[in-house]
Amino acid sequence: MKCLQPWTRRSKQECAADDKDNFMTQPSRQLKLTTAELAGRIGAELIGDGAGVICGINTIQDAGPDEVCFLSSSKFAKRLEETKAAAVMTGAKVDGFDRPQLVVDNVDRALIAIMQMFAPPLKSFEGIHPTAVVEPDAQVDATAAVGPNAYIGHSVTIGAGTVIGPGCSVGENSTIGAGCRLDSNVVVYHNCQIGNGCVIHANTTIGSTGFGYSFIDGRHQLIPHNGGVILEDGVEIGANSCVDRAKFGNTVVGAGTKIDNLVQVAHNVQIGKCCLLAGQTGIAGSTEIGNGVIFAGAAGAVDNIKIGDGAIMGKQTAATRDVPPGQKLLGAIPQEMTHEMRCMSVYQRLPEMSRELKKLTKKVNALEAAKDDTI
Amino acid sequence: MKCLQPWTRRSKQECAADDKDNFMTQPSRQLKLTTAELAGRIGAELIGDGAGVICGINTIQDAGPDEVCFLSSSKFAKRLEETKAAAVMTGAKVDGFDRPQLVVDNVDRALIAIMQMFAPPLKSFEGIHPTAVVEPDAQVDATAAVGPNAYIGHSVTIGAGTVIGPGCSVGENSTIGAGCRLDSNVVVYHNCQIGNGCVIHANTTIGSTGFGYSFIDGRHQLIPHNGGVILEDGVEIGANSCVDRAKFGNTVVGAGTKIDNLVQVAHNVQIGKCCLLAGQTGIAGSTEIGNGVIFAGAAGAVDNIKIGDGAIMGKQTAATRDVPPGQKLLGAIPQEMTHEMRCMSVYQRLPEMSRELKKLTKKVNALEAAKDDTI
Amino acid sequence: MKCLQPWTRRSKQECAADDKDNFMTQPSRQLKLTTAELAGRIGAELIGDGAGVICGINTIQDAGPDEVCFLSSSKFAKRLEETKAAAVMTGAKVDGFDRPQLVVDNVDRALIAIMQMFAPPLKSFEGIHPTAVVEPDAQVDATAAVGPNAYIGHSVTIGAGTVIGPGCSVGENSTIGAGCRLDSNVVVYHNCQIGNGCVIHANTTIGSTGFGYSFIDGRHQLIPHNGGVILEDGVEIGANSCVDRAKFGNTVVGAGTKIDNLVQVAHNVQIGKCCLLAGQTGIAGSTEIGNGVIFAGAAGAVDNIKIGDGAIMGKQTAATRDVPPGQKLLGAIPQEMTHEMRCMSVYQRLPEMSRELKKLTKKVNALEAAKDDTI
């Protein structure tokens, strides 16, 4: 629900500063820190001994004696009794825990920082791989990398620090911003614009033709899709997802919106900023989605509707008409979530209700007959 | 609903003539036409001045002063008051619109024609790219193109004018007809037959093994899939979709059928001609689908059923048993669409009905008690 | 339901022996066997003449006079009257069928054996294709093959007899076991472990980052995913599916589990052995699934729940809370399958029930009014 906070558009400079978070971090191998050093790096208040050595971070259950664990909510504090962790990172001092504690303002923020420190080190591609095919009129920044067997089409522009993975294909006249990562076998069609700091996971397709046909002369004829796709800054898209190009203008995914795996975004859809679309969500053509909207797994929306800022669509719930801002919907014909849950609950008693209704009908008929007798 | 018109099988010659529609059109850059020239090209009746210059086509809302807009239905005529378009293309003269009008018989047909004229110009691949791997016994037509880093397997045949995109892989003994387009990273397995004028979008898989196992000796053992896949002429498939190969014979997609993104067509499915399968639809094994059948988004069918010609499955509706021709189904247990909508409507009043039923039961019990008293 | 049999973990040796079943078989072309030879090969009892020549296997309906057909259940015996097959393979002698019969203990086992004998012959890749890019510190077994334009990253290990298809990409430090097959354009990210005898179909992604964000400083920030993915021995995954990597530890798919096309397995999911996940199923983050669990098409589970051994989720049914072992669930709020079917059936009579309830309410009100009058 955090996503309902007002979205503030960040400046290009702020975006650039954030872009580094989107990269696979490349720390030195076998990083070891004392508890005190770790506290210092994340700005934590250290309670207890700072001399112990920390080699990683893990969950309360799985952390080993050389790892720090983290307490995401005080309601899980009891689980600390069982942990083997060397220390705990927490939002508030835990009473009765006898090992070092790193107390931070925001556990998630510290978690991200520590996980980045201890992320498995990875080599990255540099420059244009000799097996990549880059058309001579494409402009690849000197600090960008193009992986093995990738294809960069005519008039494509690729920004600073961007890494194009093995087997990717970028179509004519598309632009990829700075600090982006396209993982293996991503396909970007022609005339698409991808902003700065975007991440696209493997086997995802951006810019395929939309599903728009007209039945003329005895067959479905494709309406050409002369438009493109715009992914604004900081958009992240999972694996095996699709964003179709527009007929006119552009299909747009707003800044900071995150899309999961196997998601379908149809032609001319307009998605706002800071939305979350979970796995297997599908948005049909020309639908407009506000800022901070959340789609749970396999949710979606029919075509040509508007979904207001901060609305939430529950699992497998496809909006069928305009959704006001902030509304939480659930169900096959989506309705307000708590009402849907009441309906579902009665639904499960339907056979019983049906029997009651029959019994009651009999009784009433008997009463009526009796009344007629008494008259 | 246009799709319910009778499908007439076209001759090879007609198909070949139509194939050109399937290509990304490559008009000269910066095409400019006078309104009169444009009217001439699309066979429109010109009302008003023919001297103005047209550089593109766009929607009523977004058209600029050098673009023509189009009126897809007279009910939107009022929107023309706000347009900046130089002219309007319409099915019937619009009273009170003071700029030139191009009156046509069929707006969609003219729209397709004009959009093709003004489509963004694209370079296309020619010949076999030096980085493509083509097995020596494959036969690639001299007018076909194979893009960078594509792989063409043993004994594959590729027809005239077909373009195989970067990173595609075509398996042994498959045939791709004339005038086809396989976009980047499409995979066609062995022994598949793709007709003429087919389009397959990026990252789609044709001919993967079906999901058919038998539990023998304590484990699921795959039933081999010795069959293949046939896509008949004019089939178009979106991005990241799958069509599995058959155990025996072939999985078939009929001529002119169009399939959207992220669609699953399982082994041995038989799909008729001129069907539409919208995004995220799934058809389970061996199901037979007639001609002109429509599946809305995330719809589908269970295995081993028959769906009659012209049937329509609403959004998220999976047919669970045979569907008669022309039937429109909706719902979790699919039923006739208007009845399902009535059921849904009552469903949303279930908590209220449940309360009413309880109240009524109390009243009836009281009446019965009173009756017993009077006896 | 066969899958509910107890799963017995097989030894490495048994697994290795089974691996060969996972390969596309490569019989000599135009295999011809006498009926007697075929009976001998599959250990069948031959009833009738053994001299006829068999060139293939097919269904009762489609078998030709040089093919054997098979009777999967005695209830289809009547269909044999129409077959053109040279002989029938069956689990029990069919009375009144005048052509040769091959009687076997287990029809499915014999079917698999015969289909493998007559499978279309295919050439396979050998060695490392000159266009493949293999990092110098990767270890590819001498008997493994890497197809055209594939990429094998740093420190990757590939086991004996494994075939990596064209355009695949395997990330740093991942290991692929022996006897595996990765079809074209499969992507395996870094630090993933794939066991022996696994098959992954085209365009599938293993190890993409999970969908885990925290809203900090006005934007969704990715929680790093430092973990990996483990596919145990004998796992098979269809085309265009995704298995996300874990935040900590590993996302695990247990030995012998089979996953269909377009399936989503989210970060940190733990799937047991011998499960079946049909097409378009989606499992949300950190959910634990027992052994022998079955998900029908487009089924799934929300995050952080546990599903017991042998449970079955019906089509489009997403578990929303823990599921006890062996339970069969169906519906939008999943409930026990037979109860859900009763509810669905009443649901379809809701408009009628609603009318009855109204009528009854009127009658009861009238009775009450009459009673008041008589008092």
Short mmCIF file of N, CA and C in Angstrom, two decimals, chain C residues 71-143:
data_model
loop_
_atom_site.label_atom_id
_atom_site.label_comp_id
_atom_site.label_asym_id
_atom_site.label_seq_id
_atom_site.Cartn_x
_atom_site.Cartn_y
_atom_site.Cartn_z
N LEU C 71 -4.75 -49.35 -28.22
CA LEU C 71 -6.03 -49.24 -27.51
C LEU C 71 -5.72 -48.86 -26.07
N SER C 72 -5.94 -47.56 -25.76
CA SER C 72 -5.52 -47.08 -24.44
C SER C 72 -6.50 -47.51 -23.35
N SER C 73 -7.73 -47.86 -23.73
CA SER C 73 -8.72 -48.30 -22.76
C SER C 73 -9.73 -49.19 -23.48
N SER C 74 -10.17 -50.23 -22.79
CA SER C 74 -11.06 -51.19 -23.43
C SER C 74 -12.39 -50.54 -23.84
N LYS C 75 -12.72 -49.39 -23.24
CA LYS C 75 -13.99 -48.74 -23.59
C LYS C 75 -13.98 -48.19 -25.02
N PHE C 76 -12.76 -48.08 -25.63
CA PHE C 76 -12.70 -47.61 -27.01
C PHE C 76 -12.63 -48.78 -28.02
N ALA C 77 -12.80 -50.01 -27.52
CA ALA C 77 -12.60 -51.18 -28.38
C ALA C 77 -13.49 -51.14 -29.62
N LYS C 78 -14.68 -50.59 -29.47
CA LYS C 78 -15.60 -50.54 -30.59
C LYS C 78 -15.04 -49.76 -31.78
N ARG C 79 -14.20 -48.75 -31.48
CA ARG C 79 -13.61 -47.94 -32.55
C ARG C 79 -12.71 -48.77 -33.47
N LEU C 80 -12.23 -49.90 -32.97
CA LEU C 80 -11.34 -50.74 -33.78
C LEU C 80 -12.03 -51.25 -35.04
N GLU C 81 -13.36 -51.28 -35.01
CA GLU C 81 -14.10 -51.75 -36.18
C GLU C 81 -13.76 -50.92 -37.42
N GLU C 82 -13.45 -49.64 -37.20
CA GLU C 82 -13.22 -48.73 -38.32
C GLU C 82 -11.74 -48.61 -38.71
N THR C 83 -10.83 -49.12 -37.90
CA THR C 83 -9.41 -48.82 -38.14
C THR C 83 -8.87 -49.53 -39.37
N LYS C 84 -7.89 -48.89 -40.01
CA LYS C 84 -7.18 -49.50 -41.14
C LYS C 84 -5.84 -50.08 -40.68
N ALA C 85 -5.57 -50.00 -39.38
CA ALA C 85 -4.26 -50.42 -38.87
C ALA C 85 -3.96 -51.87 -39.18
N ALA C 86 -2.66 -52.16 -39.31
CA ALA C 86 -2.21 -53.53 -39.56
C ALA C 86 -2.37 -54.41 -38.34
N ALA C 87 -2.33 -53.78 -37.16
CA ALA C 87 -2.36 -54.54 -35.91
C ALA C 87 -2.73 -53.58 -34.79
N VAL C 88 -3.06 -54.16 -33.63
CA VAL C 88 -3.36 -53.30 -32.48
C VAL C 88 -2.47 -53.70 -31.30
N MET C 89 -1.96 -52.69 -30.59
CA MET C 89 -1.24 -52.93 -29.35
C MET C 89 -2.25 -52.64 -28.24
N THR C 90 -2.41 -53.58 -27.29
CA THR C 90 -3.50 -53.46 -26.32
C THR C 90 -3.11 -54.08 -24.98
N GLY C 91 -3.80 -53.67 -23.94
CA GLY C 91 -3.52 -54.22 -22.62
C GLY C 91 -4.20 -55.55 -22.36
N ALA C 92 -5.20 -55.88 -23.19
CA ALA C 92 -5.91 -57.16 -23.02
C ALA C 92 -6.48 -57.56 -24.37
N LYS C 93 -6.48 -58.84 -24.63
CA LYS C 93 -6.96 -59.35 -25.91
C LYS C 93 -8.34 -58.77 -26.25
N VAL C 94 -8.49 -58.32 -27.52
CA VAL C 94 -9.77 -57.76 -27.95
C VAL C 94 -10.51 -58.84 -28.75
N ASP C 95 -11.65 -59.22 -28.24
CA ASP C 95 -12.42 -60.25 -28.94
C ASP C 95 -13.00 -59.69 -30.23
N GLY C 96 -12.95 -60.50 -31.26
CA GLY C 96 -13.60 -60.12 -32.51
C GLY C 96 -12.75 -59.24 -33.42
N PHE C 97 -11.52 -58.91 -33.01
CA PHE C 97 -10.64 -58.13 -33.89
C PHE C 97 -9.79 -59.13 -34.65
N ASP C 98 -9.87 -59.09 -35.98
CA ASP C 98 -9.33 -60.20 -36.76
C ASP C 98 -7.89 -59.99 -37.22
N ARG C 99 -7.28 -58.86 -36.82
CA ARG C 99 -5.88 -58.66 -37.20
C ARG C 99 -4.97 -58.93 -35.99
N PRO C 100 -3.65 -58.95 -36.22
CA PRO C 100 -2.74 -59.30 -35.12
C PRO C 100 -2.89 -58.35 -33.92
N GLN C 101 -2.71 -58.92 -32.74
CA GLN C 101 -2.78 -58.13 -31.51
C GLN C 101 -1.47 -58.30 -30.73
N LEU C 102 -0.96 -57.19 -30.22
CA LEU C 102 0.23 -57.23 -29.37
C LEU C 102 -0.23 -56.90 -27.96
N VAL C 103 -0.28 -57.91 -27.11
CA VAL C 103 -0.82 -57.70 -25.76
C VAL C 103 0.32 -57.41 -24.79
N VAL C 104 0.22 -56.26 -24.11
CA VAL C 104 1.30 -55.81 -23.21
C VAL C 104 0.75 -55.57 -21.80
N ASP C 105 1.66 -55.45 -20.85
CA ASP C 105 1.26 -55.18 -19.47
C ASP C 105 0.80 -53.74 -19.29
N ASN C 106 1.54 -52.84 -19.94
CA ASN C 106 1.30 -51.41 -19.72
C ASN C 106 1.30 -50.73 -21.07
N VAL C 107 0.12 -50.32 -21.51
CA VAL C 107 -0.01 -49.75 -22.86
C VAL C 107 0.82 -48.48 -23.01
N ASP C 108 0.81 -47.60 -21.98
CA ASP C 108 1.57 -46.34 -22.08
C ASP C 108 3.07 -46.61 -22.24
N ARG C 109 3.56 -47.59 -21.46
CA ARG C 109 4.99 -47.89 -21.56
C ARG C 109 5.34 -48.39 -22.96
N ALA C 110 4.50 -49.28 -23.49
CA ALA C 110 4.76 -49.80 -24.83
C ALA C 110 4.60 -48.71 -25.89
N LEU C 111 3.63 -47.83 -25.67
CA LEU C 111 3.41 -46.71 -26.60
C LEU C 111 4.66 -45.84 -26.68
N ILE C 112 5.22 -45.49 -25.51
CA ILE C 112 6.43 -44.67 -25.48
C ILE C 112 7.55 -45.38 -26.23
N ALA C 113 7.69 -46.68 -25.98
CA ALA C 113 8.77 -47.43 -26.63
C ALA C 113 8.60 -47.45 -28.15
N ILE C 114 7.38 -47.71 -28.61
CA ILE C 114 7.16 -47.79 -30.06
C ILE C 114 7.31 -46.41 -30.70
N MET C 115 6.80 -45.36 -30.02
CA MET C 115 6.92 -44.02 -30.59
C MET C 115 8.38 -43.62 -30.70
N GLN C 116 9.18 -44.02 -29.72
CA GLN C 116 10.60 -43.70 -29.80
C GLN C 116 11.26 -44.42 -30.97
N MET C 117 10.84 -45.67 -31.21
CA MET C 117 11.41 -46.41 -32.35
C MET C 117 11.13 -45.70 -33.67
N PHE C 118 9.90 -45.21 -33.80
CA PHE C 118 9.49 -44.64 -35.08
C PHE C 118 9.56 -43.11 -35.12
N ALA C 119 10.18 -42.51 -34.10
CA ALA C 119 10.27 -41.05 -34.07
C ALA C 119 11.00 -40.54 -35.31
N PRO C 120 10.60 -39.36 -35.81
CA PRO C 120 11.29 -38.83 -36.99
C PRO C 120 12.77 -38.64 -36.67
N PRO C 121 13.63 -39.10 -37.52
CA PRO C 121 15.07 -39.01 -37.25
C PRO C 121 15.55 -37.57 -37.34
N LEU C 122 16.40 -37.18 -36.43
CA LEU C 122 16.91 -35.80 -36.41
C LEU C 122 18.42 -35.81 -36.26
N LYS C 123 19.05 -34.88 -36.97
CA LYS C 123 20.48 -34.67 -36.74
C LYS C 123 20.64 -33.87 -35.45
N SER C 124 21.72 -34.12 -34.73
CA SER C 124 21.89 -33.29 -33.53
C SER C 124 23.21 -32.55 -33.62
N PHE C 125 23.34 -31.52 -32.77
CA PHE C 125 24.59 -30.75 -32.77
C PHE C 125 25.69 -31.57 -32.13
N GLU C 126 26.91 -31.36 -32.59
CA GLU C 126 28.05 -32.01 -31.96
C GLU C 126 29.14 -30.99 -31.70
N GLY C 127 29.73 -31.07 -30.55
CA GLY C 127 30.83 -30.16 -30.21
C GLY C 127 30.37 -28.72 -30.09
N ILE C 128 31.32 -27.83 -30.07
CA ILE C 128 31.01 -26.41 -29.92
C ILE C 128 30.98 -25.78 -31.31
N HIS C 129 29.84 -25.26 -31.69
CA HIS C 129 29.70 -24.67 -33.02
C HIS C 129 30.64 -23.46 -33.14
N PRO C 130 31.25 -23.29 -34.31
CA PRO C 130 32.22 -22.18 -34.44
C PRO C 130 31.63 -20.80 -34.14
N THR C 131 30.32 -20.64 -34.30
CA THR C 131 29.73 -19.32 -34.02
C THR C 131 29.31 -19.17 -32.56
N ALA C 132 29.41 -20.23 -31.77
CA ALA C 132 29.08 -20.11 -30.35
C ALA C 132 30.21 -19.35 -29.65
N VAL C 133 29.84 -18.62 -28.61
CA VAL C 133 30.85 -17.90 -27.83
C VAL C 133 30.92 -18.57 -26.46
N VAL C 134 32.08 -19.15 -26.16
CA VAL C 134 32.26 -19.84 -24.88
C VAL C 134 33.40 -19.16 -24.15
N GLU C 135 33.12 -18.61 -22.99
CA GLU C 135 34.19 -17.93 -22.25
C GLU C 135 35.28 -18.94 -21.90
N PRO C 136 36.53 -18.49 -21.90
CA PRO C 136 37.64 -19.44 -21.75
C PRO C 136 37.64 -20.20 -20.43
N ASP C 137 37.02 -19.63 -19.40
CA ASP C 137 37.02 -20.34 -18.12
C ASP C 137 35.77 -21.21 -17.93
N ALA C 138 34.97 -21.35 -18.97
CA ALA C 138 33.83 -22.27 -18.90
C ALA C 138 34.32 -23.69 -19.18
N GLN C 139 33.63 -24.68 -18.57
CA GLN C 139 34.03 -26.07 -18.79
C GLN C 139 32.90 -26.83 -19.47
N VAL C 140 33.09 -27.08 -20.75
CA VAL C 140 32.08 -27.81 -21.52
C VAL C 140 32.60 -29.23 -21.71
N ASP C 141 31.85 -30.22 -21.25
CA ASP C 141 32.27 -31.61 -21.39
C ASP C 141 32.52 -31.95 -22.86
N ALA C 142 33.49 -32.82 -23.08
CA ALA C 142 33.87 -33.15 -24.46
C ALA C 142 32.72 -33.79 -25.24
N THR C 143 31.77 -34.40 -24.54
CA THR C 143 30.64 -35.04 -25.22
C THR C 143 29.41 -34.13 -25.29
#
